[in-house]
Short mmCIF file of C-alpha atoms in Angstrom, two decimals:
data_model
loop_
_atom_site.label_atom_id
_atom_site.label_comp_id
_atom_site.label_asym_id
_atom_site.label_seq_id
_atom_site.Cartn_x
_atom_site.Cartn_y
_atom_site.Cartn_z
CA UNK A 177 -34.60 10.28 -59.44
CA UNK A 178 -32.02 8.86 -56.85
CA UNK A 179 -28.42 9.61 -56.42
CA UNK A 180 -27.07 6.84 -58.91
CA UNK A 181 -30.32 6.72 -61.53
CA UNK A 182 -29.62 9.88 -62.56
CA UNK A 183 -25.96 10.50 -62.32
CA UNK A 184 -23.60 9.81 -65.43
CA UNK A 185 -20.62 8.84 -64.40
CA UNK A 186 -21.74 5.87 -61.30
CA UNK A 187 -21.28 3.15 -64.09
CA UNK A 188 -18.00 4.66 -65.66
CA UNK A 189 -14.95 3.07 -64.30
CA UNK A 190 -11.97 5.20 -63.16
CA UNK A 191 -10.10 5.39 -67.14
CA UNK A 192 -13.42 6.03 -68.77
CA UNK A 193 -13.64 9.07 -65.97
CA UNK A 194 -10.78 10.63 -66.41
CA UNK A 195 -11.07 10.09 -69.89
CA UNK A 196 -13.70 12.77 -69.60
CA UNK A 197 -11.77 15.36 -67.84
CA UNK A 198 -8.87 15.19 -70.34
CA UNK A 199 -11.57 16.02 -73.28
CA UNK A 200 -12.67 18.92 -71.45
CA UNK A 201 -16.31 16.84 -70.97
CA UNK A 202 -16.44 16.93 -67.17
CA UNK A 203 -14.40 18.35 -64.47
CA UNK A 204 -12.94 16.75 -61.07
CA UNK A 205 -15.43 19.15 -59.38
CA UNK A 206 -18.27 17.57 -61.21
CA UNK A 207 -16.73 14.12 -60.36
CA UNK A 208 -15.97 14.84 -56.98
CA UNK A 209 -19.92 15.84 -55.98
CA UNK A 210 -21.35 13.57 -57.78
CA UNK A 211 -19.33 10.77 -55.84
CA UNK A 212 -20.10 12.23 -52.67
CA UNK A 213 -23.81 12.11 -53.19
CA UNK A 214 -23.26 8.41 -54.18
CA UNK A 215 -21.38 8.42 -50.83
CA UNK A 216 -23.97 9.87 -48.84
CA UNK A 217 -26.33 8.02 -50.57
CA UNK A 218 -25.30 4.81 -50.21
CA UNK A 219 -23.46 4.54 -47.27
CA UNK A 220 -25.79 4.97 -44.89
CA UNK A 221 -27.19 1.55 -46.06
CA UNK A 222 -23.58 0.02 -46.30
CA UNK A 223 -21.40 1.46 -43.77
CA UNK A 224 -18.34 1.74 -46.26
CA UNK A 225 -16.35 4.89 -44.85
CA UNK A 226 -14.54 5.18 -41.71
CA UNK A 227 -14.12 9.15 -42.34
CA UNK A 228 -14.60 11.61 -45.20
CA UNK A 229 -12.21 14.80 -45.76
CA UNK A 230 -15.08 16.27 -48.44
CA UNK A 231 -13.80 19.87 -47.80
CA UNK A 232 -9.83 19.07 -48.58
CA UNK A 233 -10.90 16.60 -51.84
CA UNK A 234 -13.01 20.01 -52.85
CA UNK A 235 -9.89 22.28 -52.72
CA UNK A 236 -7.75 19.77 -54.00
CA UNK A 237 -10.34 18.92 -57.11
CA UNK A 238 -10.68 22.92 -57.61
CA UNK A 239 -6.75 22.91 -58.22
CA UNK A 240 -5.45 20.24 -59.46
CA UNK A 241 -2.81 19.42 -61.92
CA UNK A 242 -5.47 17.34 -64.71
CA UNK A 243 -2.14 15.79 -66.13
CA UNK A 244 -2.45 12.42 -64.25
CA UNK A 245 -3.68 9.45 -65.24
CA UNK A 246 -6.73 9.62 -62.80
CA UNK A 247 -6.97 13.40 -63.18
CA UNK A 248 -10.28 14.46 -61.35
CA UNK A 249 -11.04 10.76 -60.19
CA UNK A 250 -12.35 10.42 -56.75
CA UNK A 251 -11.34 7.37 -54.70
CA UNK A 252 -11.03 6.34 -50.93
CA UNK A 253 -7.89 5.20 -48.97
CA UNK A 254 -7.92 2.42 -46.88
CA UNK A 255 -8.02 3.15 -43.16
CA UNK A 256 -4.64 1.77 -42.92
CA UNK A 257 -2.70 3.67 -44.69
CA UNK A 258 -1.66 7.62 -43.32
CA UNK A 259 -2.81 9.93 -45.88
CA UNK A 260 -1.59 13.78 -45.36
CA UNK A 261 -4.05 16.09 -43.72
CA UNK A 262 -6.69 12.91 -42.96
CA UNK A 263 -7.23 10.83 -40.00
CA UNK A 264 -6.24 7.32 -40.25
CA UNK A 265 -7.98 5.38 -37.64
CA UNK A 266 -6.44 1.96 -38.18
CA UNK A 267 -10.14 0.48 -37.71
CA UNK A 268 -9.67 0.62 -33.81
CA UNK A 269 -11.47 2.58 -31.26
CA UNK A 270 -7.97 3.62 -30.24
CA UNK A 271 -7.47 6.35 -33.10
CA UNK A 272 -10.93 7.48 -34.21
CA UNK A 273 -10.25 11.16 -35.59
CA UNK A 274 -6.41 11.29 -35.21
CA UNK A 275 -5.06 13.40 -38.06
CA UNK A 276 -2.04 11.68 -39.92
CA UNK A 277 1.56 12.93 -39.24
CA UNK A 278 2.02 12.56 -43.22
CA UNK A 279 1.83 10.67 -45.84
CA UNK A 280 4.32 8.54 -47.92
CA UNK A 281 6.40 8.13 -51.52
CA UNK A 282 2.91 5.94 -52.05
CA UNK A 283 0.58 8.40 -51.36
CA UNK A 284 2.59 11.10 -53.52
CA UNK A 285 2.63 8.62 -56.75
CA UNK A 286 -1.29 8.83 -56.22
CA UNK A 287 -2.05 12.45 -55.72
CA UNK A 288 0.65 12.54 -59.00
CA UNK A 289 -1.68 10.43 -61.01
CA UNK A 290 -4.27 12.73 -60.10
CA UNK A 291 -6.64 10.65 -57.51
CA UNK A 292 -8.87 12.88 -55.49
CA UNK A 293 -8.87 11.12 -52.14
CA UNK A 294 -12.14 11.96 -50.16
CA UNK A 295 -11.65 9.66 -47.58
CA UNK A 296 -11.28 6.42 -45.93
CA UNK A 297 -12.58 3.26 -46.50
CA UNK A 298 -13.17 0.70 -43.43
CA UNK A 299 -11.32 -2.26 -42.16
CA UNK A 300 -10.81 -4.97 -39.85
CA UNK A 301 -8.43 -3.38 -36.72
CA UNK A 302 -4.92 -3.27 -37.91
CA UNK A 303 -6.05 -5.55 -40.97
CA UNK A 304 -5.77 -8.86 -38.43
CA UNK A 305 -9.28 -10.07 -39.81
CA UNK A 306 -10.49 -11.48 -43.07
CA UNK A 307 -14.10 -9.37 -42.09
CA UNK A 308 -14.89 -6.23 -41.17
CA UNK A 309 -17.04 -5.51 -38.41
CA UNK A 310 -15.17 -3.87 -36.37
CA UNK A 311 -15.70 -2.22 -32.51
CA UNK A 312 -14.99 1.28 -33.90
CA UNK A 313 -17.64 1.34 -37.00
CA UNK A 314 -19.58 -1.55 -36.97
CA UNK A 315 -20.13 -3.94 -39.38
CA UNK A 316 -19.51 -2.99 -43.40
CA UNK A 317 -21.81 -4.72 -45.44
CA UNK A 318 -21.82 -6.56 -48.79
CA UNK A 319 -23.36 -4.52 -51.46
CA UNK A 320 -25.36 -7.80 -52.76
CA UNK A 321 -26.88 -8.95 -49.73
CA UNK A 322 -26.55 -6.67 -46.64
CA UNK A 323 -26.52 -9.22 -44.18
CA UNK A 324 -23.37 -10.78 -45.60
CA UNK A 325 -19.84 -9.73 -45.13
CA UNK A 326 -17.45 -8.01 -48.09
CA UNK A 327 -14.92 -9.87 -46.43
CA UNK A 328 -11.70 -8.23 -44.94
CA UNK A 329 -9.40 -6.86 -43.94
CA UNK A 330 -10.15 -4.48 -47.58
CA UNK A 331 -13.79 -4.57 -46.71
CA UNK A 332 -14.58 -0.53 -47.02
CA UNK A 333 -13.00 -0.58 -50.25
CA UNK A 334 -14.64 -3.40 -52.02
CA UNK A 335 -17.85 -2.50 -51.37
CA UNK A 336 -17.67 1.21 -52.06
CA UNK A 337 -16.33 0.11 -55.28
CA UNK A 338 -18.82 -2.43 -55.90
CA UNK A 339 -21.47 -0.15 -54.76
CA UNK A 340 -20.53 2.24 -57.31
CA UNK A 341 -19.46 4.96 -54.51
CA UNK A 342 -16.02 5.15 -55.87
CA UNK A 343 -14.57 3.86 -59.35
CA UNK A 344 -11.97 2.57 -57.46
CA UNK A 345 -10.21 2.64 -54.39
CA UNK A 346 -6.91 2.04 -52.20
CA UNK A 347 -6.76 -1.49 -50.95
CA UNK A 348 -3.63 -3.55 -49.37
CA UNK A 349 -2.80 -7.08 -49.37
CA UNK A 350 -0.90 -9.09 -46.57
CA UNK A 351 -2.29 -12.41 -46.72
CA UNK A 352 -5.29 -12.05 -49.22
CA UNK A 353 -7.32 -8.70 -48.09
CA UNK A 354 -7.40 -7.55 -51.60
CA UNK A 355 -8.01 -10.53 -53.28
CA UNK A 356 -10.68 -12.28 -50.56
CA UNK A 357 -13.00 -9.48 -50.61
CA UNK A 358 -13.03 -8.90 -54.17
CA UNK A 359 -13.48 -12.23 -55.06
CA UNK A 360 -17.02 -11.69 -52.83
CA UNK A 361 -17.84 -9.12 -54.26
CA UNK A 362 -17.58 -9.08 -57.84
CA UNK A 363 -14.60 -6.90 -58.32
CA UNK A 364 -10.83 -7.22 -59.98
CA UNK A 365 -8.38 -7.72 -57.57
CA UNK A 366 -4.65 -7.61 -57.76
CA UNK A 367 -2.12 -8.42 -55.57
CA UNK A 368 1.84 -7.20 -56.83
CA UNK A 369 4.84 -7.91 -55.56
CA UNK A 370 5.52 -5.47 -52.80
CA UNK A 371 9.26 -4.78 -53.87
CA UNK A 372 7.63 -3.54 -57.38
CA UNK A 373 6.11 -0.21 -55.80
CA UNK A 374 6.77 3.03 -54.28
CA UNK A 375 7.61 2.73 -50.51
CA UNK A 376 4.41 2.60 -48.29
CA UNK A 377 6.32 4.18 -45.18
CA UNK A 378 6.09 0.47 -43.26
CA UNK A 379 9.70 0.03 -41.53
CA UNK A 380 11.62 -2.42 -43.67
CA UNK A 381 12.94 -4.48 -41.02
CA UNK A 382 9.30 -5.40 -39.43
CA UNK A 383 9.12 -9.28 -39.90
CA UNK A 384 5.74 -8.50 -42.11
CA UNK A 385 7.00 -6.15 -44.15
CA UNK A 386 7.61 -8.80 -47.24
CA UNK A 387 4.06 -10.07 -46.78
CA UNK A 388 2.34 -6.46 -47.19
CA UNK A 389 1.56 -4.82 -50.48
CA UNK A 390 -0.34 -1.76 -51.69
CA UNK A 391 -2.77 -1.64 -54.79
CA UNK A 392 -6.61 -0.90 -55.61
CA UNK A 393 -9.48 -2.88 -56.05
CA UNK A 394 -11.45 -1.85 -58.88
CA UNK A 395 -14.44 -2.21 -61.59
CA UNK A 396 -11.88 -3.14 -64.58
CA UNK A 397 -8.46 -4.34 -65.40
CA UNK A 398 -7.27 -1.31 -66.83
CA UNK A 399 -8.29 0.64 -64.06
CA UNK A 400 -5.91 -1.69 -61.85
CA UNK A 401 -2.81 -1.49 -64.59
CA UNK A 402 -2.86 1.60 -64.83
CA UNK A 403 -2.91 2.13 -60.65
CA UNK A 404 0.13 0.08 -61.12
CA UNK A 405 1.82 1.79 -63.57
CA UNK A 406 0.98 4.96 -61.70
CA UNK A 407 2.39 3.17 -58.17
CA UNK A 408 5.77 1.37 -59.34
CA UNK A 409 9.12 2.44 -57.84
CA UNK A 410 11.33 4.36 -59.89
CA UNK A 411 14.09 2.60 -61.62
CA UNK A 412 12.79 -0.61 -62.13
CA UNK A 413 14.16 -3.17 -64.41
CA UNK A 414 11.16 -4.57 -65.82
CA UNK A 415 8.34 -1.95 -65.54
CA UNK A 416 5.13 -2.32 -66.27
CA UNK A 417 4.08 -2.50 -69.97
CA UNK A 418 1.64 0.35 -71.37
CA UNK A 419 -1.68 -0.36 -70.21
CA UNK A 420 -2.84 -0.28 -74.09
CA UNK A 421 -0.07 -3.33 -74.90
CA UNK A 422 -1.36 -5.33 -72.35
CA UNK A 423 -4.85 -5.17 -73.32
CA UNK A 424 -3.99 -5.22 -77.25
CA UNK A 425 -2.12 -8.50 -77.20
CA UNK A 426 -3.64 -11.84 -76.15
CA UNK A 427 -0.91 -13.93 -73.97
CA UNK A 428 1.26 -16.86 -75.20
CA UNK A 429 -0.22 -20.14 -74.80
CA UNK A 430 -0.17 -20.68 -70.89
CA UNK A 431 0.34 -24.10 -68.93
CA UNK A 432 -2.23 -23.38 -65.96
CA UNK A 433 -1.94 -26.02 -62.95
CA UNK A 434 -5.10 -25.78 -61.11
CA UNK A 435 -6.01 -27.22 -56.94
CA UNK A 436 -9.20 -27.24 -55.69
CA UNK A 437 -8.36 -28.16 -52.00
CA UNK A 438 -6.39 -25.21 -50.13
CA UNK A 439 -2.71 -26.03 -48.70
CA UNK A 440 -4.57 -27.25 -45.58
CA UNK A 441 -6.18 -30.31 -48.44
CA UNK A 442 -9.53 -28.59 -47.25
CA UNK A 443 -11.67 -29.28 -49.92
CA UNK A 444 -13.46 -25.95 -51.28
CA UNK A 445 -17.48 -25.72 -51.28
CA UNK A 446 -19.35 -26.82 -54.19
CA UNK A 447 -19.95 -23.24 -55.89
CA UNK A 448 -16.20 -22.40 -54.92
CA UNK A 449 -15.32 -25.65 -57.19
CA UNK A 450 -17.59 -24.84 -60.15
CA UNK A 451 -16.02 -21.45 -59.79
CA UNK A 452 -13.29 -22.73 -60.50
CA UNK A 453 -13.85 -25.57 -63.16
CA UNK A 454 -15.64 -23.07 -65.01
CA UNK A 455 -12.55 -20.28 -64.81
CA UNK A 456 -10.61 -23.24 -66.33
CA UNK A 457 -12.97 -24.38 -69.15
CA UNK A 458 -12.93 -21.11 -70.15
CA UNK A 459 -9.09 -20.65 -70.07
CA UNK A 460 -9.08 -23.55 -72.24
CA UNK A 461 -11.36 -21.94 -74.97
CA UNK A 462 -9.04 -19.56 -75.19
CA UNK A 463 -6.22 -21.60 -75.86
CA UNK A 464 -4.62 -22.09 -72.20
CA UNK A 465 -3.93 -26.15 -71.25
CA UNK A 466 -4.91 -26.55 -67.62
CA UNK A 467 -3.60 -29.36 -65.53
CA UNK A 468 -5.67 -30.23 -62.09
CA UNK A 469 -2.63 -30.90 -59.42
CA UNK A 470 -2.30 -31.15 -55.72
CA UNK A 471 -1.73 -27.78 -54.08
CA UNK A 472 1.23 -26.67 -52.61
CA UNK A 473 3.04 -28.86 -50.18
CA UNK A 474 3.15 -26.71 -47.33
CA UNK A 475 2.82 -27.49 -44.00
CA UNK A 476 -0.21 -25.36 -43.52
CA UNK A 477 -0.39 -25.56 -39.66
CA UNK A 478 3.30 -24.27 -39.55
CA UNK A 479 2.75 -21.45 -41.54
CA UNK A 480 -0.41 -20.47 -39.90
CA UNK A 481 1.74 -20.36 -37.09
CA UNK A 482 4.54 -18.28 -38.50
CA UNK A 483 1.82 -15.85 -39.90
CA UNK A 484 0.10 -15.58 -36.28
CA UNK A 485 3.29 -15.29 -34.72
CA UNK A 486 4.74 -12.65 -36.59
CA UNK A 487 1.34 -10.45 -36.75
CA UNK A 488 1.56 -10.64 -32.96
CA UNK A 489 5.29 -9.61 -32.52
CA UNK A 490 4.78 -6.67 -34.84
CA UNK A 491 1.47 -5.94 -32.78
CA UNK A 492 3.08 -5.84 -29.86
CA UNK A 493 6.27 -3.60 -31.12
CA UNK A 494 3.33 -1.32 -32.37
CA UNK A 495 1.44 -0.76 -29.27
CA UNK A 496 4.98 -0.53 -26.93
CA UNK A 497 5.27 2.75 -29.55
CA UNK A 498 1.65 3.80 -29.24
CA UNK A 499 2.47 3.72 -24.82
CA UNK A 500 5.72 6.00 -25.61
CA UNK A 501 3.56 8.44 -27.97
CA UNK A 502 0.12 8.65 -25.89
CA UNK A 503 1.42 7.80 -22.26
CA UNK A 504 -1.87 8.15 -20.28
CA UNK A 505 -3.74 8.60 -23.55
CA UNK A 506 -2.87 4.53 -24.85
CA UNK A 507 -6.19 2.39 -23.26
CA UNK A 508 -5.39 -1.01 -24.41
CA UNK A 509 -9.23 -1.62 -23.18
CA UNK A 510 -10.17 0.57 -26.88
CA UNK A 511 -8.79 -2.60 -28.67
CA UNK A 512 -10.48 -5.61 -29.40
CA UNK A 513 -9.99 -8.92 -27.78
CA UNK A 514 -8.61 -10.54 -30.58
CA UNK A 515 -6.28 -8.29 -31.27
CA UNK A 516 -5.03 -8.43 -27.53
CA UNK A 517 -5.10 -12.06 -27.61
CA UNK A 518 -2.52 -12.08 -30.59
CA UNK A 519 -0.21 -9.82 -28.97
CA UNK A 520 -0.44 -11.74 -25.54
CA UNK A 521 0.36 -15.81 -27.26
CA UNK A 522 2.91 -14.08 -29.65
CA UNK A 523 4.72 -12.58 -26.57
CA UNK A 524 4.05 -15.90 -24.33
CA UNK A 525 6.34 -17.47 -27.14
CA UNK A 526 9.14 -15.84 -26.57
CA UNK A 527 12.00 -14.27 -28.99
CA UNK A 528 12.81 -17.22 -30.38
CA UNK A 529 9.38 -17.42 -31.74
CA UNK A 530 10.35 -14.88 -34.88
CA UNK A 531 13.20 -17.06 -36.15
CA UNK A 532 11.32 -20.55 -36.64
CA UNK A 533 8.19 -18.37 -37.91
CA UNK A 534 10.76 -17.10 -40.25
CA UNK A 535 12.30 -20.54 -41.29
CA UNK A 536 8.65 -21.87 -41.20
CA UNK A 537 7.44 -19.05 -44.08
CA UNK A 538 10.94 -20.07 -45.92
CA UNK A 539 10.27 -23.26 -46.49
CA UNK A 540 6.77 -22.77 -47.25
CA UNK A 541 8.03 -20.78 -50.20
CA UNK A 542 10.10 -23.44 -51.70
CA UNK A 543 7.38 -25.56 -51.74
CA UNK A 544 5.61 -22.99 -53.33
CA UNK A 545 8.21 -22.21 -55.68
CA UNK A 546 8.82 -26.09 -56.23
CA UNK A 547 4.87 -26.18 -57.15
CA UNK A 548 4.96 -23.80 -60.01
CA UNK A 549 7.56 -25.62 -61.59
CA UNK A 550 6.56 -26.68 -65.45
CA UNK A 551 3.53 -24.24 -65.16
CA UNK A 552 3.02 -20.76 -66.34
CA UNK A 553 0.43 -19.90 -63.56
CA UNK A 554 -1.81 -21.85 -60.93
CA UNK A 555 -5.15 -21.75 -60.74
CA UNK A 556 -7.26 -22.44 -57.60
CA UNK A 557 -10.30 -20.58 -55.86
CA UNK A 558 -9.71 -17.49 -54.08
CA UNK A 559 -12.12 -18.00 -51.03
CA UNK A 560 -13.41 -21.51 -50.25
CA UNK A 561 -17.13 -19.94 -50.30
CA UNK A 562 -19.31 -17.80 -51.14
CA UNK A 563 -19.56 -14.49 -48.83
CA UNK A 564 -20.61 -15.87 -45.25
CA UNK A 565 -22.94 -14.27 -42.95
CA UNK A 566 -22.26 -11.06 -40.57
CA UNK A 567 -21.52 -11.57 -37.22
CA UNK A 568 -20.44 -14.89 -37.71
CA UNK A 569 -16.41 -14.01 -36.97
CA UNK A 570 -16.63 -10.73 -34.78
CA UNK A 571 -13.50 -9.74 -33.05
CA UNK A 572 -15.16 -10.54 -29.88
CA UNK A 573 -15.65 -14.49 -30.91
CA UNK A 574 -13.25 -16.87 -29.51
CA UNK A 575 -9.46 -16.43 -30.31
CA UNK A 576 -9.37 -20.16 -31.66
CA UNK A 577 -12.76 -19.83 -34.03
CA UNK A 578 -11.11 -15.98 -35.84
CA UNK A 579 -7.42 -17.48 -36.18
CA UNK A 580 -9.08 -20.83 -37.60
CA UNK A 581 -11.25 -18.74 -40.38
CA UNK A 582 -8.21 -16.49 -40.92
CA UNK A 583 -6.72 -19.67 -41.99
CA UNK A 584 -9.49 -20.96 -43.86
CA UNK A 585 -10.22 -17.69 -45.63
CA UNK A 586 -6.75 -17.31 -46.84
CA UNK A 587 -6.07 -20.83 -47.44
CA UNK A 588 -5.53 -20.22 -51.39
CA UNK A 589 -4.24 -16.12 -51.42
CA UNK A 590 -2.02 -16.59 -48.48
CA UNK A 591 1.18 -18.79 -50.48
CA UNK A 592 1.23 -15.86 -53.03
CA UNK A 593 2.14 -13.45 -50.12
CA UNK A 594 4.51 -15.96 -48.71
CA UNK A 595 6.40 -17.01 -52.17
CA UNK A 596 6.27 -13.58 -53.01
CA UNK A 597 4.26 -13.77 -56.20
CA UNK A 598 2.03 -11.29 -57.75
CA UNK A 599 -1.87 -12.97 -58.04
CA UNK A 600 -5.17 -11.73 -58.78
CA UNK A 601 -8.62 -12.72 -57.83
CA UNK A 602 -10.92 -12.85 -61.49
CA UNK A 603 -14.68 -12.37 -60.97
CA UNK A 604 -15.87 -14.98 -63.63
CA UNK A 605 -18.50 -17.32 -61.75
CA UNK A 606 -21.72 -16.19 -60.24
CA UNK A 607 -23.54 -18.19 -57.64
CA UNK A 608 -27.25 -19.95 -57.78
CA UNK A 609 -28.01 -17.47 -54.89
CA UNK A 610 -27.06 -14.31 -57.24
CA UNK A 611 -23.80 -14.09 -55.72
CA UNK A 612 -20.59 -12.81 -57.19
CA UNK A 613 -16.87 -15.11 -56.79
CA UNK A 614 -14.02 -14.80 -57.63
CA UNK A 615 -10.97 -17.70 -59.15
CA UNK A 616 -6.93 -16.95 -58.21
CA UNK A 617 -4.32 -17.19 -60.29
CA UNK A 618 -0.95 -16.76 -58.91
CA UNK A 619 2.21 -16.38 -61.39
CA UNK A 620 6.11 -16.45 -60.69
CA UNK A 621 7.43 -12.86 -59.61
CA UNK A 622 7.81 -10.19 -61.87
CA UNK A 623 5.27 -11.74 -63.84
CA UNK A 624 3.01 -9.25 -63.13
CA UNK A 625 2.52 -8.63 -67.04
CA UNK A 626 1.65 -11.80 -67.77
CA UNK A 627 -1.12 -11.86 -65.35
CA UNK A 628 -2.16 -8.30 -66.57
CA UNK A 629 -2.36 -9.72 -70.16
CA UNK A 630 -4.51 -13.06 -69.34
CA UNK A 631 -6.78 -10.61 -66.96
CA UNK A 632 -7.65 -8.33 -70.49
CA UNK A 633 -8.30 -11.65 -71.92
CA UNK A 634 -10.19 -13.04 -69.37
CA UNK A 635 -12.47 -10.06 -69.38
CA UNK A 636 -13.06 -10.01 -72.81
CA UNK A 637 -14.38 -13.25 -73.08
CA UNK A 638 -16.52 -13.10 -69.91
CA UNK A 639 -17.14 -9.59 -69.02
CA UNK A 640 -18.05 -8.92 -65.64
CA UNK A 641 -19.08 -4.95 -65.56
CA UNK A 642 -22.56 -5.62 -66.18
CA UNK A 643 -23.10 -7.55 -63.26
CA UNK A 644 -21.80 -4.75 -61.57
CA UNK A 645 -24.17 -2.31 -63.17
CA UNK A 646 -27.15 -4.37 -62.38
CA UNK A 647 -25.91 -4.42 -58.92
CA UNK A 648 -25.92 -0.18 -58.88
CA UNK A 649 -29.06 0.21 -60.42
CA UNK A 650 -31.26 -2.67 -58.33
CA UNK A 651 -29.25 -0.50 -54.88
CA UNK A 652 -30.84 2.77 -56.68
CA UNK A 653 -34.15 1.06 -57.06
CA UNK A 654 -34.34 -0.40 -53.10
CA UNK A 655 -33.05 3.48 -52.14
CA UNK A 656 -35.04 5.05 -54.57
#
């Protein structure tokens, strides 16, 4: 028997796992080892993990408080994110092994919920790419095809998830990387609005800061409502409803506009448009209208731009602290040539770069906001294809080809981030080639609940977890 055949919680998502601590059926010990023998299973195949902290999730799993909502459950953070006590490696060559100064009032909401963090998942260096095949760890591969990408910059945490590795895991979201790589690979993922949740520890005066939000990527909706619930900051006016409401109560009628071409009027590829025809038959069935529009009337090149401009500045402020902190010790030939290359044509611009990129992302979001008028959502693809091929957009490529695919790949997530609304990627649609994708829907802000309630519904109609199992047990069978 192989690691996942014969193990009884690989197909359980993270609710129905803790569910079993709370009854007394399991304990986070047993859930703990039998994710790490997933882990060291599977991984070697995938290439998921940047690190693992196996050792501090077993002392932590031994004594923890099995009040949370994820009592016991083991999960991964993304490489990204400091995490007490772990490294955090920031998917660059720079900071393999460096041990994080601390953590965050994020990272204490999920050790409160009970989360057993046994380490971190991969990612594109400093999140700049929608892949990840980085310099540092090599390429992560797609759990359904290993010679395709998971996508990026949330790449270690969508396919450990989809793997079955993890139940769930840590991902974050600046201008799609939860969404994009869930959407190729099968998963639920959500994207809230970053002034709903506990404070990440990311300087709120960094021009990015708006654009960046924390959440999971997981197996089920309730899995990721109940991460939210268990991530909000305190004192909000309009919290999150119970995870049981949400699921229990089918939304209002909804008036859905749906686009097809991204906000560059690129046209998507054929599967990416039956993805997303199909997504709004079925939201029709269930009592939705759905209206096909034009997408947002940005001006796409502008905000590209703005979004290439700012990632540079804050680059560049990064690595001028990284010189102060490692003096001798900062080797700016350990980062990758794209991420130089941002840096250098942000600085070549000059300070009076950050202002227009700032006006530019403004008025982007009143045409976004202007869009949604008269509709309760939009609807559009989440990717414009299918998972693509590894080694196509390596950090070493040219400069022009990456920012040009960062474009493309976020053509449909990226307005979300820059109107500020919460969106999720639905994995409803599976290609001729056996391959998962995922449809967006983007709502106004603070209509997280909304979104939350459709998602239930969606799922209902068109479950998705057995495609997922199917996926564990043929990756048990080809390790077996």
């Amino acid at each position: 028997m192989t690691g996942i055949a014969d193990d009884p919680f690989a197909h359980l998502d993270a609710t129905a796992q803790a569910d079993l601590v709370r009854t007394g059926d399991t304990t986070p010990p047993d859930l703990l080892d039998a994710a790490i023998r997933r882990i060291e299973y599977l991984n070697p195949g995938i290439n998921a993990l940047a690190s693992t902290a196996y050792d501090q999730a077993r002392e932590r799993a031994e004594t923890l408080d099995r009040s949370g909502v994820f009592a016991g459950v083991p999960t991964l953070i993304k490489d990204l994110m400091p995490y007490p006590d772990q490294a955090v490696g920031w998917g660059t060559r720079l900071f393999q092994g460096m041990p994080a100064p601390g953590g965050s009032d994020y990272t204490a909401a999920l050790d409160r919920a009970g989360l057993i963090v046994l380490g971190k998942s991969t990612t594109s260096e400093f999140g700049l790419l929608g892949t990840t095949e980085t310099q540092a760890h090599g390429p992560t591969r797609n759990p359904w095809n290993p010679s395709l990408s998971p996508g990026g910059s949330s790449g270690g945490a969508v396919a450990a998830v989809a793997a079955g590795m993890v139940p769930v895991a840590h991902a974050s979201d600046g201008g799609g990387s939860v969404r994009g790589p869930s959407a190729f690979t099968g998963l639920f993922g959500f994207k809230p609005r970053p002034a709903r949740l506990a404070d990440n520890g990311m300087p709120t005066e960094s021009p990015t800061a708006g654009l960046i939000t924390e959440h999971c990527v997981s197996r089920s909706v309730r899995d990721s409502a109940t991460w939210l619930r268990a991530t909000e900051r305190a004192g909000l006016d309009d919290p999150l409803p119970p995870v049981k409401t949400l699921s229990a109560k089918s939304p209002r009628p909804l008036k859905i506009g749906m686009f097809l071409a991204d906000v560059a009027e690129t046209p998507p590829s054929a599967e990416a448009e039956r993805a997303t025809r199909q997504t709004a038959d079925l939201s029709r069935q269930l009592g939705h209208s759905v209206t096909e529009i034009a997408p947002p009337d940005v001006d796409a090149p502008a905000i590209g731009a703005a979004f290439f401009t700012l990632t540079g500045v804050v680059m560049g402020a990064m690595f001028d602290q990284f010189r102060q902190m490692m003096g001798d010790g900062f080797n700016p030939d350990l980062l990758e040539p794209y991420t130089l290359e941002l840096v250098q044509r942000a600085t070549a611009r000059g300070p009076e770069a950050v202002p227009a990129a700032m006006t530019a992302l403004a008025q982007a979001r009143a045409a976004a906001e202007a869009r949604m008028q008269g509709f309760d959502m939009l609807l559009s693809p989440t990717v414009p294809w299918p998972a693509f091929p590894l080694g196509t957009y390596k950090p070493t490529e040219d400069p022009d080809h990456l920012m040009a695919f960062v474009q493309r790949v976020a053509g449909y997530t990226f307005i979300a981030s820059v109107a500020d609304w919460p969106a999720m990627s639905v994995p409803l649609f599976e290609t001729g080639d056996g391959l998962p994708l995922g449809s967006h829907f983007t709502a106004p802000a603070s209509e997280e609940a909304t979104l939350f309630a459709l998602a239930f519904q969606l799922e209902q109609a068109a479950p998705w977890a057995p495609r997922l199992i199917k996926l564990q047990e043929k990756l048990a069978c080809l390790n077996g």
